[in-house]
Coordinates of C-alpha atoms in Angstrom, one line a residue:
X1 CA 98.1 76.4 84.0
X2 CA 97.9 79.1 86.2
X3 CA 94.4 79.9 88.0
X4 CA 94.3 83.3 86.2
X5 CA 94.4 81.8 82.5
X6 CA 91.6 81.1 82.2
X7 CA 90.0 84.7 83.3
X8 CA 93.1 86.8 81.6
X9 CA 91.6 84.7 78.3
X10 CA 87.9 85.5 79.0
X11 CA 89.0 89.3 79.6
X12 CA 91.2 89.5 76.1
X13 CA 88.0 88.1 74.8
X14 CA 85.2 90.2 76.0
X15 CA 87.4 93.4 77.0
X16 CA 90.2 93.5 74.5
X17 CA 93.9 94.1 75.4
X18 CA 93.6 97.9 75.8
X19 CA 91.0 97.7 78.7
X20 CA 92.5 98.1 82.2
X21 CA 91.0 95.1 84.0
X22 CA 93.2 93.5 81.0
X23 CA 95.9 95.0 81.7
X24 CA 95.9 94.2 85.7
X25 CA 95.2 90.7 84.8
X26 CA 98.3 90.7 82.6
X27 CA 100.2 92.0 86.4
X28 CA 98.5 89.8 88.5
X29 CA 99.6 86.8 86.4
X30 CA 102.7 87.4 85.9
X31 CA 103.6 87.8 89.1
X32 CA 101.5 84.5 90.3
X33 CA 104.0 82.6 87.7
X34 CA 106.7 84.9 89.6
X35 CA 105.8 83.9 93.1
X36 CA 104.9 80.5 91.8
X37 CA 108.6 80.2 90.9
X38 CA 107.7 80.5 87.0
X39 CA 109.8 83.2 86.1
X40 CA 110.9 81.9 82.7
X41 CA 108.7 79.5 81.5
X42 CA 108.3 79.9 78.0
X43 CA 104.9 79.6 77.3
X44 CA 102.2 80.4 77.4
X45 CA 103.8 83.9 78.1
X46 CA 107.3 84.1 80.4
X47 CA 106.4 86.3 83.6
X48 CA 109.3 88.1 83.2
X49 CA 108.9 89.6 79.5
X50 CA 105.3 89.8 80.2
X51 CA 106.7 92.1 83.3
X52 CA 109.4 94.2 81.3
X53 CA 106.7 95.1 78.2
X54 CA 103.7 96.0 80.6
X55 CA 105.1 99.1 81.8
X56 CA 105.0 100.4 78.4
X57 CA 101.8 99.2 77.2
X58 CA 100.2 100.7 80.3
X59 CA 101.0 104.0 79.8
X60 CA 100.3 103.8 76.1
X61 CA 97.2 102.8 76.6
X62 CA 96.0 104.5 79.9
X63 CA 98.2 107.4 80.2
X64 CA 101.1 108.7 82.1
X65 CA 99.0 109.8 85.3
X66 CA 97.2 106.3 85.6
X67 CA 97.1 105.2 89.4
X68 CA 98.6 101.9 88.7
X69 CA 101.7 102.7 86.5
X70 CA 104.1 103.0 89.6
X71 CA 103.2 99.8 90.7
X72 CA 103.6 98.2 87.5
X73 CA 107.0 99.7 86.4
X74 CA 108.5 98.8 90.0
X75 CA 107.3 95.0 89.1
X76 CA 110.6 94.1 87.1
X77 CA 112.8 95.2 89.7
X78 CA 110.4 93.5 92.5
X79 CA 110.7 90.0 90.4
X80 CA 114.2 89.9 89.9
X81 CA 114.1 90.8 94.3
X82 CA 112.2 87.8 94.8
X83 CA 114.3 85.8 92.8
X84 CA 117.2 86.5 94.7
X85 CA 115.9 86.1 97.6
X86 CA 114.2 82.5 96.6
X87 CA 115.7 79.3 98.0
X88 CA 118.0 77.3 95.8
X89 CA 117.5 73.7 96.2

């Protein structure tokens, strides 16, 4: 379980999916299973669907002019980077 489960859970709770807190939780988690070398674990959510259908869902929800959306639609390509560069054993 990652360390931001259990707040990403509390948020959908409280918040709701729509709220942007939410939302960066959703970013911040997905890349912790990304850098935690948890790129396609299945559940509870794999980092790098949850990467590809954020993008979207941001700027349904917040707007094409929110601050964050070029961060989070350069996250896909800044995964599949880290990936490549990620010691083989």
């Amino acid at each position: 379980m990652a360390p931001l489960d259990p707040l990403f859970s509390d948020r959908l709770r409280v918040m709701g999916p729509e709220h942007p807190h939410t939302l960066g939780t959703r970013m911040d988690l997905a890349r912790w299973r990304t850098a935690a070398g948890e790129p396609g674990r299945a559940a509870p959510r794999c980092a790098a669907i949850e990467l590809t259908e954020l993008p979207p869902d941001e700027e349904e929800l917040l707007g094409p002019n929110q601050p964050a959306l070029p961060t989070t639609r350069a996250a896909p390509a800044q995964r599949v980077s880290y990936e490549s560069r990620a010691v083989k054993w």
